[in-house]
Coordinates of C-alpha atoms and ligand atoms in Angstrom, one line a residue:
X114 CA -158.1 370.1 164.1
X115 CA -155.6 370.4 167.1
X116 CA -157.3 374.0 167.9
X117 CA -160.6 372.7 168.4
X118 CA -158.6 370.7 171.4
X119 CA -157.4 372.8 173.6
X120 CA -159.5 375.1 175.9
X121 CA -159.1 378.6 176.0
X122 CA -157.0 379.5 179.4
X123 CA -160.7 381.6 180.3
X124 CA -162.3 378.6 180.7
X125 CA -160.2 376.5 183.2
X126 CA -160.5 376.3 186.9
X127 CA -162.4 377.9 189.8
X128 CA -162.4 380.3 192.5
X129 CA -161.6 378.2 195.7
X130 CA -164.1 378.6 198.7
X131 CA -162.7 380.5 201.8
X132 CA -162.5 378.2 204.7
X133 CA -164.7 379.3 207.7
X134 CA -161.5 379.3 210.1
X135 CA -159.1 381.8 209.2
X136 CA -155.0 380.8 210.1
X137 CA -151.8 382.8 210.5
X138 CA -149.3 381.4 208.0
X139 CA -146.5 379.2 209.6
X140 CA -144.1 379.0 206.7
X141 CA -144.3 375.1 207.4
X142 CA -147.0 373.5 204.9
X143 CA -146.7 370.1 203.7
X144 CA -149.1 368.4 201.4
X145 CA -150.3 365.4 201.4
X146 CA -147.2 363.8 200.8
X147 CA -145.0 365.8 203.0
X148 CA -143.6 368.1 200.6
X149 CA -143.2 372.1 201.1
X150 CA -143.9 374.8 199.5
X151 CA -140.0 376.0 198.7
X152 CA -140.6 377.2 194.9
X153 CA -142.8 379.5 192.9
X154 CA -142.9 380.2 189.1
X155 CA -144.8 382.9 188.0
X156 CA -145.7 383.1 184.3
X157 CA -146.1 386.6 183.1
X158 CA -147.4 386.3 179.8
X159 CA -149.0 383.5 177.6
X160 CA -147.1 384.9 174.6
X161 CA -144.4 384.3 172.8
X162 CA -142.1 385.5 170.0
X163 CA -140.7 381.8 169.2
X164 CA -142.3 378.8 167.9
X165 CA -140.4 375.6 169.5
X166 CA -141.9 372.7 168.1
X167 CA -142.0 371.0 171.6
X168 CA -144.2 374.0 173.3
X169 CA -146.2 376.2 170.9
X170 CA -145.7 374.4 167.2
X171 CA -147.0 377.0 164.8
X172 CA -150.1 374.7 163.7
X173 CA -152.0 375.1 166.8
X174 CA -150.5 378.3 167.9
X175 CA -151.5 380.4 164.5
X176 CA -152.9 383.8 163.9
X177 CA -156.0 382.5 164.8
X178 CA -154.8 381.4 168.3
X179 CA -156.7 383.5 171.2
X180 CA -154.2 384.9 173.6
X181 CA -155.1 385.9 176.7
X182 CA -156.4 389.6 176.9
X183 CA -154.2 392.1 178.9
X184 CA -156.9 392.7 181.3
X185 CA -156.9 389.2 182.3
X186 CA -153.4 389.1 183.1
X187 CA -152.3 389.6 187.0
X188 CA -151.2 393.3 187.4
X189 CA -147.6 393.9 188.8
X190 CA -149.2 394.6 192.0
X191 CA -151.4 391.4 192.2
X192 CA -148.6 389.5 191.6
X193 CA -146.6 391.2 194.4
X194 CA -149.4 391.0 196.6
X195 CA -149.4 387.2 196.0
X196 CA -146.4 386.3 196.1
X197 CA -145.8 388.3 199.5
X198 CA -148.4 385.2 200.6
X199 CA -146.6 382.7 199.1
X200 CA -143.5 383.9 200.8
X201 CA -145.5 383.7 204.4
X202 CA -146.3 379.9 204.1
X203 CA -142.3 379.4 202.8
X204 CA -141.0 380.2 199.5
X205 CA -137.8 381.4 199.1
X206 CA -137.0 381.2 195.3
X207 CA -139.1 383.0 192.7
X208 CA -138.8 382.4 189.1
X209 CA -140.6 384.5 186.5
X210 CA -141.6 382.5 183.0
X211 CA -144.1 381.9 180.7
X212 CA -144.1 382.3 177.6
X213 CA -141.6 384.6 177.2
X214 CA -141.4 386.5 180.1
X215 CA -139.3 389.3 178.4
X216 CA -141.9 390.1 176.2
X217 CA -144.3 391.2 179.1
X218 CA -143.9 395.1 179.2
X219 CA -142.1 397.1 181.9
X220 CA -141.0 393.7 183.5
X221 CA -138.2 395.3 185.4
X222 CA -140.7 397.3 187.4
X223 CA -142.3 394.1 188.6
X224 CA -138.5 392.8 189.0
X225 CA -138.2 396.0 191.5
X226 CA -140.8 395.1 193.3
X227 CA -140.4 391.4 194.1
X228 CA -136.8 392.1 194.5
X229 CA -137.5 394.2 198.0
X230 CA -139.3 391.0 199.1
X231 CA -137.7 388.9 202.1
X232 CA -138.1 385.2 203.1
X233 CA -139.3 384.4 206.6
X234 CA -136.3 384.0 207.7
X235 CA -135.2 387.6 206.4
X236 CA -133.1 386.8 203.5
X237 CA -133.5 388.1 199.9
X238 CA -135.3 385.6 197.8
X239 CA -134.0 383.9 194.6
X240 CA -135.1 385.6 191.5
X241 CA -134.7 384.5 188.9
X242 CA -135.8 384.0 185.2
X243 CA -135.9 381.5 182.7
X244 CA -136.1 383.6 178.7
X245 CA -135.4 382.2 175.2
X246 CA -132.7 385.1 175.0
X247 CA -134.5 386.8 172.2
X248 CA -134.0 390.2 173.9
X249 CA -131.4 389.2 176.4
X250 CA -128.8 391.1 175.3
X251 CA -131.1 394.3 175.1
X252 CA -132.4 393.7 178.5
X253 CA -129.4 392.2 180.6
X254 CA -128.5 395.8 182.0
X255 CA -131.6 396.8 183.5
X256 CA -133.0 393.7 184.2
X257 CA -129.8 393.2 186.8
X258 CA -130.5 397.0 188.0
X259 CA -133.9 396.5 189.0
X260 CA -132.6 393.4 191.2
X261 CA -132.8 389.9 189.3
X262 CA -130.4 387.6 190.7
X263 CA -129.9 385.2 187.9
X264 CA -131.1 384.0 184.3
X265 CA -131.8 380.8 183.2
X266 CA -131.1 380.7 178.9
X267 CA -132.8 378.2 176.6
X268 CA -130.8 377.5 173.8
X269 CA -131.4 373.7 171.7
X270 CA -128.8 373.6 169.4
X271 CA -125.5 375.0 168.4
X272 CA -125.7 374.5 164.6
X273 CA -127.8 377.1 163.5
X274 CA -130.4 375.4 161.0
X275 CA -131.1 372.9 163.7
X276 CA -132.1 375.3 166.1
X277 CA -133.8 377.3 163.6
X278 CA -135.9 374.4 163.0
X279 CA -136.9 374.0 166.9
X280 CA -137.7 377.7 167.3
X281 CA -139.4 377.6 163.9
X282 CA -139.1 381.5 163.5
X283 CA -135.4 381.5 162.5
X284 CA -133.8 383.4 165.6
X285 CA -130.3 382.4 165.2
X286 CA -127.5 380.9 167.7
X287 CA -125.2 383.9 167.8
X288 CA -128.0 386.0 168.9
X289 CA -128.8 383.6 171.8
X290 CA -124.8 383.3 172.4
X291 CA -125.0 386.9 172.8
X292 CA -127.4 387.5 175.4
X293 CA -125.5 384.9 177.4
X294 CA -122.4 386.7 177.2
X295 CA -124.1 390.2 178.0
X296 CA -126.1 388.3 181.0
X297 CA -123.0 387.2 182.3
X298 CA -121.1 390.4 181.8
X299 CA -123.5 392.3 183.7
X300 CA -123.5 389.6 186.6
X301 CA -126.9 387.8 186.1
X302 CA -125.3 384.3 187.0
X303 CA -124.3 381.9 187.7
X304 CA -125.9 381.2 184.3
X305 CA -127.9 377.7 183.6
X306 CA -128.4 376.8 179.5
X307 CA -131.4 374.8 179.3
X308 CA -131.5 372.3 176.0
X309 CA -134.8 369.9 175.7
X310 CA -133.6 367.0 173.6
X311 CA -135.8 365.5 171.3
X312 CA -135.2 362.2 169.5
X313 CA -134.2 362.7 165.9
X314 CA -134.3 366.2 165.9
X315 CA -131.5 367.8 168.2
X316 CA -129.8 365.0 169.6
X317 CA -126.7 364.9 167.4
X318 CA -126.3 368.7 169.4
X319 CA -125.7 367.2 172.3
X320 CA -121.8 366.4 172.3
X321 CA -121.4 370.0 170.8
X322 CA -123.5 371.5 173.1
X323 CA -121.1 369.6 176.1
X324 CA -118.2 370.4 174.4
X325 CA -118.9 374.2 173.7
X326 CA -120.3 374.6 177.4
X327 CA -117.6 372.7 179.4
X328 CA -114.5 375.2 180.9
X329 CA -117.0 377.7 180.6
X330 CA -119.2 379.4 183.6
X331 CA -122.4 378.2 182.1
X332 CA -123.9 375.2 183.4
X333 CA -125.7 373.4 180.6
X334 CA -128.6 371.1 181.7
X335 CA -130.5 368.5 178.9
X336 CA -133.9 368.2 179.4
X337 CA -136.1 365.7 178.8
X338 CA -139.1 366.0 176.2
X339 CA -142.1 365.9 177.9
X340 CA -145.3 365.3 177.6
X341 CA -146.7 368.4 178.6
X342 CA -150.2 370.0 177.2
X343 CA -151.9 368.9 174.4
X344 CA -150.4 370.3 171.1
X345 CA -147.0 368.9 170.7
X346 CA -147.7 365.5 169.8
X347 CA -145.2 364.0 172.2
X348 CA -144.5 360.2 172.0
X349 CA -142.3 358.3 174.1
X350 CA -139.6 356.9 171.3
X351 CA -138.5 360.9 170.7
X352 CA -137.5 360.8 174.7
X353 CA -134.0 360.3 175.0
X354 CA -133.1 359.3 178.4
X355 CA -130.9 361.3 180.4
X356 CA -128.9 358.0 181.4
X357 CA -128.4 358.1 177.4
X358 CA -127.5 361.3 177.3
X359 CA -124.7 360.6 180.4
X360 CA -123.7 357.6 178.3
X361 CA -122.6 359.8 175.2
X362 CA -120.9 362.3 176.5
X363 CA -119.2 360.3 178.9
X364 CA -117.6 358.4 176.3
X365 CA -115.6 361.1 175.2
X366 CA -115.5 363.5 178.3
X367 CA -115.6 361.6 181.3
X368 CA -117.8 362.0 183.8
X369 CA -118.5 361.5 187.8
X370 CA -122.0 362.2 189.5
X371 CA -121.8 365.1 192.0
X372 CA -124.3 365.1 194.8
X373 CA -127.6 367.7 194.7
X374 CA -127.1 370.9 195.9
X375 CA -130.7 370.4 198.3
X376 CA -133.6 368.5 198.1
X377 CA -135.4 368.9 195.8
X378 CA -133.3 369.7 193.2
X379 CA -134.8 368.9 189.9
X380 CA -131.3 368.3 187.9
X381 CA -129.0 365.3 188.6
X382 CA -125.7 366.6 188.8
X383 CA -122.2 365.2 186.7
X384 CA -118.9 367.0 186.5
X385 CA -116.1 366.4 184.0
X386 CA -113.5 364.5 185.7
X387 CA -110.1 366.1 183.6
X388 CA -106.8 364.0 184.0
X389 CA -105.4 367.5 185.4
X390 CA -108.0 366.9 188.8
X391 CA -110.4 370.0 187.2
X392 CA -112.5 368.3 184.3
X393 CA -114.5 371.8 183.5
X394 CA -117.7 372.1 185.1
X395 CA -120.5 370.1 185.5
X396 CA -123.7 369.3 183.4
X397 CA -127.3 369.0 184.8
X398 CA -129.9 366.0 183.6
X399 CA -133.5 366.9 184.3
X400 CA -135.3 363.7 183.9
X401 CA -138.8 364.6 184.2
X402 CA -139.9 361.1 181.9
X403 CA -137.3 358.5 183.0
X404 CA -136.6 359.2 186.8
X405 CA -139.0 361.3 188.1
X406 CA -138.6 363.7 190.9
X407 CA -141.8 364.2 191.9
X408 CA -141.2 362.7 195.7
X409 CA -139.2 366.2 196.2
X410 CA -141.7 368.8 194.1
X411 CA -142.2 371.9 196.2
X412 CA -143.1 373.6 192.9
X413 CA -146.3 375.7 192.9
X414 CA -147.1 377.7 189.7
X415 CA -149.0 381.0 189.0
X416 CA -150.4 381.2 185.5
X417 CA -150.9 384.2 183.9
X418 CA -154.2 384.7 184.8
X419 CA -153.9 383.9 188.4
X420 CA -154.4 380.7 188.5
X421 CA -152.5 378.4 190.9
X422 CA -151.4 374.8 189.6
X423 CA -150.0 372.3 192.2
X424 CA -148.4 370.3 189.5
X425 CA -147.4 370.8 185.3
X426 CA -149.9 368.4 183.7
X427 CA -152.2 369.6 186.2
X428 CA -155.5 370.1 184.1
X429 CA -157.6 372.6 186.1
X430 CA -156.2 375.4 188.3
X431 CA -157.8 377.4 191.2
X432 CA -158.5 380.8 190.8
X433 CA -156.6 383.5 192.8
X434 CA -157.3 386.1 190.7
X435 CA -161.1 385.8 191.4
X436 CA -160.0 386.2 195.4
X437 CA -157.7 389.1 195.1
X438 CA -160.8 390.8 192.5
X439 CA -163.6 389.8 194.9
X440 CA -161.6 392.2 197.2
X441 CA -161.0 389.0 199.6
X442 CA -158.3 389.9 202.5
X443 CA -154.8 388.5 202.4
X444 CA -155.7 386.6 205.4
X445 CA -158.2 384.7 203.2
X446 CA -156.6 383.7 200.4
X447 CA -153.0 382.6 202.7
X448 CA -156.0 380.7 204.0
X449 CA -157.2 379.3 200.9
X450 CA -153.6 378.7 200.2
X451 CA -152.7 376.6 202.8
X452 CA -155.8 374.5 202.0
X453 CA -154.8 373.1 198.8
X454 CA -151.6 372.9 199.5
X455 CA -152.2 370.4 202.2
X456 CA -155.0 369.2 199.7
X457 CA -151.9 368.3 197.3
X458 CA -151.5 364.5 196.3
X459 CA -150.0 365.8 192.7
X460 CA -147.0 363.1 190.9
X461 CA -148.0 362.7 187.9
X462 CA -144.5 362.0 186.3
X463 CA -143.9 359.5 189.1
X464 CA -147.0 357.6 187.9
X465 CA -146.1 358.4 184.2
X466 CA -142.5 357.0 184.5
X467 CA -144.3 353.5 186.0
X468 CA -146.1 353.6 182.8
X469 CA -144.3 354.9 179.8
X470 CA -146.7 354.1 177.6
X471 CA -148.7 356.7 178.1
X472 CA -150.9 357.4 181.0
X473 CA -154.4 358.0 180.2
X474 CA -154.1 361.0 177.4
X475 CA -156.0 364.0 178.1
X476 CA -156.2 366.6 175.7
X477 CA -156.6 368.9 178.8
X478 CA -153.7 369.4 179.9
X479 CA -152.6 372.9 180.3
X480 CA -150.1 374.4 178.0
X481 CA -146.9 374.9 178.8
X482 CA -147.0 378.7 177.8
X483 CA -149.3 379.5 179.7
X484 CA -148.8 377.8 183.0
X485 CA -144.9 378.6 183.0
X486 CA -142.2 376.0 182.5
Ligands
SAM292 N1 -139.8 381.2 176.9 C1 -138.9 380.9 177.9 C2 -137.8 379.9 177.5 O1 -138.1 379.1 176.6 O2 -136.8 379.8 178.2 C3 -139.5 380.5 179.2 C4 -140.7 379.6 179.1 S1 -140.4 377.9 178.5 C5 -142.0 377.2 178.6 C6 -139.6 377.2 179.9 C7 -138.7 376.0 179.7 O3 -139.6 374.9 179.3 C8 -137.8 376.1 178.5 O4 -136.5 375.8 179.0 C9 -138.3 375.1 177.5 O5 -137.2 374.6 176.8 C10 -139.0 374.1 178.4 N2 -140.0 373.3 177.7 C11 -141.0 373.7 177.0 N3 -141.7 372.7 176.5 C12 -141.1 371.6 176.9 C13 -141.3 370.2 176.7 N4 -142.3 369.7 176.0 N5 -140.5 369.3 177.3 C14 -139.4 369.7 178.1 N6 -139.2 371.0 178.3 C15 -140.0 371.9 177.7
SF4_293 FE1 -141.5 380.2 173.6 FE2 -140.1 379.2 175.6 FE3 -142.1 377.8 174.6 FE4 -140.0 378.1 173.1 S1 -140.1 377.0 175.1 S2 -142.1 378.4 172.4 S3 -139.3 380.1 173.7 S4 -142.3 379.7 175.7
SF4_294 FE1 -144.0 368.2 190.4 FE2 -146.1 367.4 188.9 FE3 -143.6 367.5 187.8 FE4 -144.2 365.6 189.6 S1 -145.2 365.9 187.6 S2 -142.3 366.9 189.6 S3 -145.6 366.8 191.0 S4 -144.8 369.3 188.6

């Protein structure tokens, strides 16, 4: 059985060893193949209230399914405390996920804190939040009072039985549509709609999806399907490509490739191109399988737990948790830090993408849900 697969979040990785030579942070790290440390996600709960079938599918994630306990989760302070180290060694844009992150109780309060949080070069940070939308429209108020920037919304579909059948829990499209429009009325943008497309299953959403997003303020991005964890039973001929996905919408709204915002920009960026000069926005491709952007990954990721991943399909993470519980100084663990960053050779998806067919399969790979997407 697909349970019997995947290890229990307990069991993965180790507490790192703190280097005999203790260092100040620079804010200038660069791993082993000269990439910085820009980006953090934090996942803030393992859990989740919808079933997509590319990231929990209900057969592995059942009643039986062992959640984390809340007492191994990272406290809203531990999570401050880290990410204030984080911010020393360089990274300027936070984004809280998970699961779903709005599920994880008094979330503003940690919002509050990590919004008072400056970069090194004494700027507020980019905070922001990726959520299904479930309780969006609940939450958009105070979410923007306690100082969130920004939301990113995941929405698959605009016909409603299709989506139903990628959440699997029959949450509905209006109700997504809106906590967009409550997000943006309170000022949590500009908003991004992320839509995974997966081969035989939501594609024929993606025209709609262009057409009901375009002379609009959202910017709607397609995502690739990918291969991440072990449960959802990815194969390569449900991948649409991106350049596919270009290629159909282009045929009926024209488009014209706009150049990235920065490096490391994970979206590939196309505006409309309207005989009037103003098309209506721009769409995002985020080709994780087809055109990797590993080369430019300054991503590091917290899980819930505390346990940092350098990469996605990484399958073991090192313990921070551990550090900050062992009552190790900060001074220690930004120590710690900076070691396996610089220790950090991760591009999986670069090697994947030489290799479509598959690369080695390892039913280790962490989940999704609970490393953060
Ligand atoms: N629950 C929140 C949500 O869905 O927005 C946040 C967590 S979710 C893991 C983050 C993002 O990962 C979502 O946009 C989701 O669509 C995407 N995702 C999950 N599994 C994926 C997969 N196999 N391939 C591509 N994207 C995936
Ligand atoms: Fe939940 Fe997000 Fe995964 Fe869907 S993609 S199951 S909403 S964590
Ligand atoms: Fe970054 Fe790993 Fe994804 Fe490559 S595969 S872009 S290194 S997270």
């Amino acid at each position: 059985m697909a349970e019997k697969i995947i290890m229990m979040a307990e069991q993965r990785g180790n507490a790192p060893a703190i280097p005999a030579i203790l260092e100040a942070p620079t804010g200038l790290l660069s791993d082993r193949l000269a990439r910085p440390l820009h980006d953090l996600r934090i996942s803030v709960t393992d859990r989740c209230n919808f079933r997509c079938v590319y990231c929990m599918p209900k057969a592995v994630f059942d009643s039986d399914y062992q959640y984390l306990p809340h007492t191994s989760l990272l406290s809203f302070e531990e999570i401050t405390r880290l990410a204030k180290i984080f911010i020393a060694h360089g990274v300027e844009k936070i984004r809280l996920t998970g699961g779903e992150p709005l599920l994880r109780k008094n979330l503003e309060r940690l919002i509050a804190m990590l919004a008072e949080l400056k970069t090194i070069h004494g700027k507020p940070l980019d905070l922001t939040l990726t959520t299904n939308a479930s309780l969006l429209a609940r939450k958009a108020q105070s979410l923007k009072d306690a100082g969130l920037q920004r939301v990113t919304v995941s929405l698959d579909a605009l016909d409603n039985a299709t989506f139903q059948r990628m959440n699997d829990v029959d949450f509905s499209v209006d109700d997504v549509l809106k906590g967009i429009d409550m997000a943006r009325q309170v000022g949590l943008g500009p908003i991004k709609i992320n839509m995974v497309v997966k081969g035989g299953m939501n594609d024929d959403q993606i025209l709609p999806m262009a057409r009901h997003f375009r002379n609009t303020p959202y910017i709607l991005r397609f995502i690739e399907y990918m291969d991440v964890g072990a449960s959802n039973g990815w194969k390569m001929d449900e991948v649409i490509p991106s350049a596919e996905v270009v290629r159909r919408i282009h045929a009926e709204m024209p488009l014209a490739p706009v150049a990235a915002n920065y490096a490391g920009e994970t979206a590939a960026r196309w505006r409309y191109v309207g005989n009037d000069g103003d098309g209506g926005g721009e769409i995002g491709l985020i080709s994780s399988v087809t055109q990797a952007f590993c080369a430019d990954c300054s991503r590091a990721r917290l899980s819930t737990e505390g346990k940092l991943y350098t990469c996605l399909f990484a399958t073991s993470g090192h313990d921070l948790r551990a550090l900050l519980r062992n009552g190790r100084a900060d001074e220690e663990i930004s120590t710690v830090l900076a070691h396996l960053w610089r220790a950090r050779e991760d591009r999986y998806s670069e090697l994947r993408t030489n290799n479509t067919d598959g690369l080695p399969r390892s039913a280790n790979k962490v989940e999704m849900s609970y490393i953060g997407g």
